[in-house]
Each structure stands twice: as structure tokens, then as C-alpha cells.
PDB file of C-alpha atoms in Angstrom:
ATOM      1  CA  UNK A   1     -39.787 -56.529  16.814  1.00  0.00           C
ATOM      2  CA  UNK A   2     -41.219 -54.833  19.723  1.00  0.00           C
ATOM      3  CA  UNK A   3     -39.251 -52.054  19.985  1.00  0.00           C
ATOM      4  CA  UNK A   4     -40.677 -50.710  17.419  1.00  0.00           C
ATOM      5  CA  UNK A   5     -43.883 -50.956  18.008  1.00  0.00           C
ATOM      6  CA  UNK A   6     -44.853 -47.052  17.050  1.00  0.00           C
ATOM      7  CA  UNK A   7     -44.557 -48.875  13.869  1.00  0.00           C
ATOM      8  CA  UNK A   8     -48.573 -49.756  12.756  1.00  0.00           C
ATOM      9  CA  UNK A   9     -46.370 -51.827   8.990  1.00  0.00           C
ATOM     10  CA  UNK A  10     -45.585 -54.657  10.859  1.00  0.00           C
ATOM     11  CA  UNK A  11     -43.971 -56.285   7.159  1.00  0.00           C
ATOM     12  CA  UNK A  12     -41.528 -52.824   7.712  1.00  0.00           C
ATOM     13  CA  UNK A  13     -41.804 -53.369  11.393  1.00  0.00           C
ATOM     14  CA  UNK A  14     -40.396 -55.545  10.621  1.00  0.00           C
ATOM     15  CA  UNK A  15     -37.733 -54.809   8.066  1.00  0.00           C
ATOM     16  CA  UNK A  16     -37.164 -51.951  10.695  1.00  0.00           C
ATOM     17  CA  UNK A  17     -35.716 -53.877  13.229  1.00  0.00           C
ATOM     18  CA  UNK A  18     -33.806 -56.037  11.166  1.00  0.00           C
ATOM     19  CA  UNK A  19     -31.544 -53.047  10.111  1.00  0.00           C
ATOM     20  CA  UNK A  20     -31.557 -52.238  13.919  1.00  0.00           C
ATOM     21  CA  UNK A  21     -29.917 -55.488  15.021  1.00  0.00           C
ATOM     22  CA  UNK A  22     -27.699 -55.358  12.228  1.00  0.00           C
ATOM     23  CA  UNK A  23     -26.610 -51.913  13.032  1.00  0.00           C
ATOM     24  CA  UNK A  24     -26.272 -53.041  17.442  1.00  0.00           C
ATOM     25  CA  UNK A  25     -24.783 -56.775  16.545  1.00  0.00           C
ATOM     26  CA  UNK A  26     -22.424 -54.842  13.410  1.00  0.00           C
ATOM     27  CA  UNK A  27     -21.677 -52.662  15.588  1.00  0.00           C
ATOM     28  CA  UNK A  28     -20.681 -55.757  18.267  1.00  0.00           C
ATOM     29  CA  UNK A  29     -18.417 -57.050  15.326  1.00  0.00           C
ATOM     30  CA  UNK A  30     -15.719 -54.324  14.280  1.00  0.00           C
ATOM     31  CA  UNK A  31     -15.298 -53.623  18.797  1.00  0.00           C
ATOM     32  CA  UNK A  32     -14.727 -57.487  19.293  1.00  0.00           C
ATOM     33  CA  UNK A  33     -11.758 -57.818  16.200  1.00  0.00           C
ATOM     34  CA  UNK A  34     -10.692 -54.439  17.904  1.00  0.00           C
ATOM     35  CA  UNK A  35      -9.012 -53.225  14.850  1.00  0.00           C
ATOM     36  CA  UNK A  36      -7.316 -50.214  15.794  1.00  0.00           C
ATOM     37  CA  UNK A  37      -6.780 -47.992  12.421  1.00  0.00           C
ATOM     38  CA  UNK A  38      -8.815 -45.259  11.681  1.00  0.00           C
ATOM     39  CA  UNK A  39      -9.746 -47.147   7.917  1.00  0.00           C
ATOM     40  CA  UNK A  40     -11.477 -49.685  10.484  1.00  0.00           C
ATOM     41  CA  UNK A  41     -12.903 -46.860  12.530  1.00  0.00           C
ATOM     42  CA  UNK A  42     -14.249 -44.826   9.300  1.00  0.00           C
ATOM     43  CA  UNK A  43     -15.730 -47.614   7.686  1.00  0.00           C
ATOM     44  CA  UNK A  44     -18.231 -48.729  10.504  1.00  0.00           C
ATOM     45  CA  UNK A  45     -19.137 -44.986  12.310  1.00  0.00           C
ATOM     46  CA  UNK A  46     -20.778 -44.651   7.461  1.00  0.00           C
ATOM     47  CA  UNK A  47     -22.293 -48.485   7.699  1.00  0.00           C
ATOM     48  CA  UNK A  48     -23.726 -46.824  11.562  1.00  0.00           C
ATOM     49  CA  UNK A  49     -24.493 -43.530  11.050  1.00  0.00           C
ATOM     50  CA  UNK A  50     -26.055 -44.930   7.446  1.00  0.00           C
ATOM     51  CA  UNK A  51     -28.669 -47.753   8.945  1.00  0.00           C
ATOM     52  CA  UNK A  52     -29.771 -45.506  11.918  1.00  0.00           C
ATOM     53  CA  UNK A  53     -30.322 -43.126   9.261  1.00  0.00           C
ATOM     54  CA  UNK A  54     -32.485 -45.543   7.630  1.00  0.00           C
ATOM     55  CA  UNK A  55     -34.064 -46.482  10.048  1.00  0.00           C
ATOM     56  CA  UNK A  56     -34.891 -42.926  10.950  1.00  0.00           C
ATOM     57  CA  UNK A  57     -36.538 -42.126   7.643  1.00  0.00           C
ATOM     58  CA  UNK A  58     -38.500 -44.953   6.709  1.00  0.00           C
ATOM     59  CA  UNK A  59     -40.588 -44.453  10.232  1.00  0.00           C
ATOM     60  CA  UNK A  60     -41.143 -41.002   9.888  1.00  0.00           C
ATOM     61  CA  UNK A  61     -41.972 -41.806   5.887  1.00  0.00           C
ATOM     62  CA  UNK A  62     -45.185 -44.391   7.821  1.00  0.00           C
ATOM     63  CA  UNK A  63     -46.062 -41.225  10.656  1.00  0.00           C
ATOM     64  CA  UNK A  64     -46.578 -39.053   7.617  1.00  0.00           C
ATOM     65  CA  UNK A  65     -48.046 -41.196   4.976  1.00  0.00           C
ATOM     66  CA  UNK A  66     -49.648 -44.331   6.749  1.00  0.00           C
ATOM     67  CA  UNK A  67     -50.805 -41.633  10.273  1.00  0.00           C
ATOM     68  CA  UNK A  68     -51.326 -38.616   9.196  1.00  0.00           C
ATOM     69  CA  UNK A  69     -52.214 -39.295   5.592  1.00  0.00           C
ATOM     70  CA  UNK A  70     -54.694 -36.660   5.862  1.00  0.00           C
ATOM     71  CA  UNK A  71     -53.493 -34.212   7.475  1.00  0.00           C
ATOM     72  CA  UNK A  72     -52.876 -30.042   6.326  1.00  0.00           C
ATOM     73  CA  UNK A  73     -49.567 -30.353   6.715  1.00  0.00           C
ATOM     74  CA  UNK A  74     -48.921 -33.938   4.585  1.00  0.00           C
ATOM     75  CA  UNK A  75     -50.993 -32.814   1.650  1.00  0.00           C
ATOM     76  CA  UNK A  76     -49.065 -29.705   1.424  1.00  0.00           C
ATOM     77  CA  UNK A  77     -45.655 -31.948   0.886  1.00  0.00           C
ATOM     78  CA  UNK A  78     -46.974 -32.634  -2.679  1.00  0.00           C
ATOM     79  CA  UNK A  79     -46.920 -29.568  -3.787  1.00  0.00           C
ATOM     80  CA  UNK A  80     -44.684 -27.204  -5.710  1.00  0.00           C
ATOM     81  CA  UNK A  81     -44.902 -24.866  -7.050  1.00  0.00           C
ATOM     82  CA  UNK A  82     -43.218 -24.479 -10.772  1.00  0.00           C
ATOM     83  CA  UNK A  83     -43.175 -22.337 -13.526  1.00  0.00           C
ATOM     84  CA  UNK A  84     -45.026 -22.482 -16.822  1.00  0.00           C
ATOM     85  CA  UNK A  85     -44.099 -20.831 -20.165  1.00  0.00           C
ATOM     86  CA  UNK A  86     -46.464 -18.607 -21.986  1.00  0.00           C
ATOM     87  CA  UNK A  87     -46.410 -16.559 -24.387  1.00  0.00           C
ATOM     88  CA  UNK A  88     -46.472 -13.379 -24.492  1.00  0.00           C
ATOM     89  CA  UNK A  89     -48.768 -11.164 -26.979  1.00  0.00           C
ATOM     90  CA  UNK A  90     -47.500  -9.870 -29.197  1.00  0.00           C
ATOM     91  CA  UNK A  91     -47.440  -6.535 -28.830  1.00  0.00           C
ATOM     92  CA  UNK A  92     -46.097  -6.986 -24.876  1.00  0.00           C
ATOM     93  CA  UNK A  93     -43.153  -8.802 -26.764  1.00  0.00           C
ATOM     94  CA  UNK A  94     -42.282  -5.056 -29.348  1.00  0.00           C
ATOM     95  CA  UNK A  95     -41.884  -3.603 -26.480  1.00  0.00           C
ATOM     96  CA  UNK A  96     -39.091  -6.455 -25.008  1.00  0.00           C
ATOM     97  CA  UNK A  97     -37.604  -6.024 -27.827  1.00  0.00           C
ATOM     98  CA  UNK A  98     -37.340  -2.084 -27.924  1.00  0.00           C
ATOM     99  CA  UNK A  99     -35.483  -2.102 -24.293  1.00  0.00           C
ATOM    100  CA  UNK A 100     -31.579  -1.391 -24.012  1.00  0.00           C
ATOM    101  CA  UNK A 101     -29.982  -5.283 -23.397  1.00  0.00           C
ATOM    102  CA  UNK A 102     -29.137  -7.162 -26.632  1.00  0.00           C
ATOM    103  CA  UNK A 103     -30.423 -10.663 -24.112  1.00  0.00           C
ATOM    104  CA  UNK A 104     -34.287  -8.895 -25.340  1.00  0.00           C
ATOM    105  CA  UNK A 105     -34.939 -11.961 -27.524  1.00  0.00           C
ATOM    106  CA  UNK A 106     -33.935 -14.306 -24.821  1.00  0.00           C
ATOM    107  CA  UNK A 107     -36.956 -12.497 -22.482  1.00  0.00           C
ATOM    108  CA  UNK A 108     -40.445 -15.948 -22.628  1.00  0.00           C
ATOM    109  CA  UNK A 109     -43.046 -15.533 -20.328  1.00  0.00           C
ATOM    110  CA  UNK A 110     -44.605 -17.170 -17.158  1.00  0.00           C
ATOM    111  CA  UNK A 111     -46.366 -17.869 -14.904  1.00  0.00           C
ATOM    112  CA  UNK A 112     -46.044 -19.461 -10.996  1.00  0.00           C
ATOM    113  CA  UNK A 113     -48.184 -22.595 -10.827  1.00  0.00           C
ATOM    114  CA  UNK A 114     -48.452 -25.785  -8.324  1.00  0.00           C
ATOM    115  CA  UNK A 115     -48.282 -29.102  -9.196  1.00  0.00           C
ATOM    116  CA  UNK A 116     -47.844 -32.396  -6.605  1.00  0.00           C
ATOM    117  CA  UNK A 117     -45.396 -34.880  -6.283  1.00  0.00           C
ATOM    118  CA  UNK A 118     -44.339 -38.672  -5.089  1.00  0.00           C
ATOM    119  CA  UNK A 119     -43.850 -39.496  -1.583  1.00  0.00           C
ATOM    120  CA  UNK A 120     -40.068 -40.381  -3.053  1.00  0.00           C
ATOM    121  CA  UNK A 121     -39.705 -36.972  -4.247  1.00  0.00           C
ATOM    122  CA  UNK A 122     -40.434 -35.326  -0.638  1.00  0.00           C
ATOM    123  CA  UNK A 123     -37.211 -34.125  -0.150  1.00  0.00           C
ATOM    124  CA  UNK A 124     -36.614 -36.540   3.849  1.00  0.00           C
ATOM    125  CA  UNK A 125     -36.090 -32.450   5.522  1.00  0.00           C
ATOM    126  CA  UNK A 126     -39.306 -31.657   3.999  1.00  0.00           C
ATOM    127  CA  UNK A 127     -41.010 -34.927   5.628  1.00  0.00           C
ATOM    128  CA  UNK A 128     -38.774 -33.831   9.902  1.00  0.00           C
ATOM    129  CA  UNK A 129     -39.604 -30.280   8.850  1.00  0.00           C
ATOM    130  CA  UNK A 130     -43.737 -31.630   9.136  1.00  0.00           C
ATOM    131  CA  UNK A 131     -42.836 -34.211  11.392  1.00  0.00           C
ATOM    132  CA  UNK A 132     -42.320 -31.049  13.484  1.00  0.00           C
ATOM    133  CA  UNK A 133     -45.598 -29.334  12.582  1.00  0.00           C
ATOM    134  CA  UNK A 134     -47.064 -32.402  13.585  1.00  0.00           C
ATOM    135  CA  UNK A 135     -45.817 -32.842  17.092  1.00  0.00           C
ATOM    136  CA  UNK A 136     -45.126 -35.797  16.174  1.00  0.00           C
ATOM    137  CA  UNK A 137     -41.538 -34.972  17.463  1.00  0.00           C
ATOM    138  CA  UNK A 138     -40.166 -32.150  18.671  1.00  0.00           C
ATOM    139  CA  UNK A 139     -38.071 -29.039  16.616  1.00  0.00           C
ATOM    140  CA  UNK A 140     -34.086 -30.526  19.005  1.00  0.00           C
ATOM    141  CA  UNK A 141     -34.544 -33.860  17.939  1.00  0.00           C
ATOM    142  CA  UNK A 142     -35.978 -33.251  14.105  1.00  0.00           C
ATOM    143  CA  UNK A 143     -32.649 -31.330  13.619  1.00  0.00           C
ATOM    144  CA  UNK A 144     -30.983 -33.972  15.074  1.00  0.00           C
ATOM    145  CA  UNK A 145     -32.396 -35.846  12.551  1.00  0.00           C
ATOM    146  CA  UNK A 146     -31.848 -34.745   9.700  1.00  0.00           C
ATOM    147  CA  UNK A 147     -28.328 -34.370  10.339  1.00  0.00           C
ATOM    148  CA  UNK A 148     -28.205 -38.186  10.333  1.00  0.00           C
ATOM    149  CA  UNK A 149     -29.880 -38.405   7.073  1.00  0.00           C
ATOM    150  CA  UNK A 150     -27.956 -35.364   5.654  1.00  0.00           C
ATOM    151  CA  UNK A 151     -24.161 -36.899   7.068  1.00  0.00           C
ATOM    152  CA  UNK A 152     -24.886 -40.460   5.687  1.00  0.00           C
ATOM    153  CA  UNK A 153     -23.400 -40.598   2.907  1.00  0.00           C
ATOM    154  CA  UNK A 154     -20.388 -38.643   3.981  1.00  0.00           C
ATOM    155  CA  UNK A 155     -19.998 -38.885   7.495  1.00  0.00           C
ATOM    156  CA  UNK A 156     -15.476 -37.643   6.658  1.00  0.00           C
ATOM    157  CA  UNK A 157     -16.172 -34.163   5.338  1.00  0.00           C
ATOM    158  CA  UNK A 158     -18.587 -33.500   8.194  1.00  0.00           C
ATOM    159  CA  UNK A 159     -15.911 -34.188  10.198  1.00  0.00           C
ATOM    160  CA  UNK A 160     -13.046 -32.507   8.292  1.00  0.00           C
ATOM    161  CA  UNK A 161     -15.305 -29.156   7.375  1.00  0.00           C
ATOM    162  CA  UNK A 162     -15.901 -28.701  11.295  1.00  0.00           C
ATOM    163  CA  UNK A 163     -11.880 -29.748  11.751  1.00  0.00           C
ATOM    164  CA  UNK A 164     -12.436 -32.974  14.036  1.00  0.00           C
ATOM    165  CA  UNK A 165     -10.656 -35.743  14.442  1.00  0.00           C
ATOM    166  CA  UNK A 166     -12.033 -38.668  14.233  1.00  0.00           C
ATOM    167  CA  UNK A 167     -13.817 -38.659  18.063  1.00  0.00           C
ATOM    168  CA  UNK A 168     -15.999 -36.471  16.872  1.00  0.00           C
ATOM    169  CA  UNK A 169     -17.452 -38.687  14.582  1.00  0.00           C
ATOM    170  CA  UNK A 170     -18.189 -42.298  16.196  1.00  0.00           C
ATOM    171  CA  UNK A 171     -19.568 -39.457  19.043  1.00  0.00           C
ATOM    172  CA  UNK A 172     -21.455 -38.227  15.875  1.00  0.00           C
ATOM    173  CA  UNK A 173     -22.573 -42.590  15.457  1.00  0.00           C
ATOM    174  CA  UNK A 174     -23.215 -42.678  18.488  1.00  0.00           C
ATOM    175  CA  UNK A 175     -25.378 -40.240  19.254  1.00  0.00           C
ATOM    176  CA  UNK A 176     -27.957 -41.644  16.199  1.00  0.00           C
ATOM    177  CA  UNK A 177     -28.207 -44.522  18.091  1.00  0.00           C
ATOM    178  CA  UNK A 178     -28.692 -42.791  21.480  1.00  0.00           C
ATOM    179  CA  UNK A 179     -31.706 -41.005  19.275  1.00  0.00           C
ATOM    180  CA  UNK A 180     -34.337 -43.239  19.498  1.00  0.00           C
ATOM    181  CA  UNK A 181     -35.390 -44.093  22.763  1.00  0.00           C
ATOM    182  CA  UNK A 182     -36.042 -40.155  22.592  1.00  0.00           C
ATOM    183  CA  UNK A 183     -37.451 -40.626  19.471  1.00  0.00           C
ATOM    184  CA  UNK A 184     -39.174 -43.614  20.074  1.00  0.00           C
ATOM    185  CA  UNK A 185     -41.389 -42.256  23.495  1.00  0.00           C
ATOM    186  CA  UNK A 186     -42.225 -38.641  21.130  1.00  0.00           C
ATOM    187  CA  UNK A 187     -43.252 -41.027  18.830  1.00  0.00           C
ATOM    188  CA  UNK A 188     -45.453 -43.075  21.495  1.00  0.00           C
ATOM    189  CA  UNK A 189     -46.691 -39.833  23.006  1.00  0.00           C
ATOM    190  CA  UNK A 190     -48.265 -38.354  19.597  1.00  0.00           C
ATOM    191  CA  UNK A 191     -50.103 -41.168  18.576  1.00  0.00           C
ATOM    192  CA  UNK A 192     -51.657 -41.832  22.329  1.00  0.00           C
ATOM    193  CA  UNK A 193     -52.428 -38.480  22.710  1.00  0.00           C
ATOM    194  CA  UNK A 194     -54.446 -39.552  18.706  1.00  0.00           C
ATOM    195  CA  UNK A 195     -55.815 -41.879  20.185  1.00  0.00           C
ATOM    196  CA  UNK A 196     -57.262 -40.487  22.904  1.00  0.00           C
ATOM    197  CA  UNK A 197     -58.401 -37.836  20.808  1.00  0.00           C
ATOM    198  CA  UNK A 198     -60.595 -39.209  18.261  1.00  0.00           C
ATOM    199  CA  UNK A 199     -61.591 -41.598  20.985  1.00  0.00           C
ATOM    200  CA  UNK A 200     -60.207 -44.652  21.110  1.00  0.00           C
ATOM    201  CA  UNK A 201     -58.349 -46.340  23.795  1.00  0.00           C
TER     202      UNK A 201
END
């Protein structure tokens, strides 16, 4: 689908396009059924948010790990710090055991190390932050997109927490659709500027 021409992987572009078509047609189907019950409207909202969150997630994943794979902001996504147990020298352990405290025998030594992870293990909010840092999308849009992804499985809980009715949820789902155009515009501008900077027409 040409709407997602900013996705260079043709198979992924087609799959995202199918998801978009499904979201639009299912929306029209629900509207046509005119089931004016909260459970039906709730189901429609949840499905819409899930579908658009998936579109944003797949698009940002591609832009980061294909289009900007060598960028430092992207490479840092693979790194995380963790503590690894390291045996302390006996004389230090003896001093620890001599401290007043019932848990001194439970104290262990550790060192902080940097490890690498797979792209599938990287949190979506971290991916969005990297996309913002690279200038692919602006910060405001990034926050909204991260919100759609977070809410994809529990939009009804968000509504309850905000003490809002179903209208807030419907508006939230509608915004997820409406933000696609600014998302496309910002991504396309970034790709054009990037190609120009690299000397491509």
C-alpha cells in the first residue's frame, strides 16, 4: 500500500497496509451494525487501539533497525547494565560479618557490567525515545504513540482511572487513527532530509 511508502521492506509495507485496511473496514462495519451497547463500543475501541498500536510499533521498529541501524542512538538500545556477582576477598567478608546486622551473611559482592540484548527485547517506549532523539518524529507525537501502545491491552482501565466515560475511549481510538498522517509526514520528511544529507536524490 502506497500510503506506507516510507517502509522500504515491501513485505512489511504490505502487511502494515493490510492491518490499516482491516482497521478501517472493521470500524465501518461496527458503525454500520449500529449496536448501541457499551460492550460493543468497548470492543470496537479496544480493537482499533490494538491495530493502530501494532502499525506504529512495526513502523518504528523498521525505521530504527533498518533505516537508522548504525546510529549511536539505535546501537545504545541494545545495551543494558546489570549486576554480576563477584566473590569478595575473605578479609572484607570477615569485616562485613563483624558488623551489627542480622543480614551480614547475605551480603555479596557484585560488579556492574554492560550486556547486549536482542531487538525483540527492547521496550517500545525506549524505541520511541530513540526515534525522537533521531528526529524521526517529534516529542509530542512520540508521547502519544507510546501511549497508544501502552493502552493497547487495557484501554478500559485507562478510562476508569481517568474517571471518564466511553466517549473518552472513543476519542482516544480516533486520535490513534488521526495521528497516522502527522506520523507519515514527519517520517517522510526525516527520510528525505537523510537521503539529501547522504547525497541521494
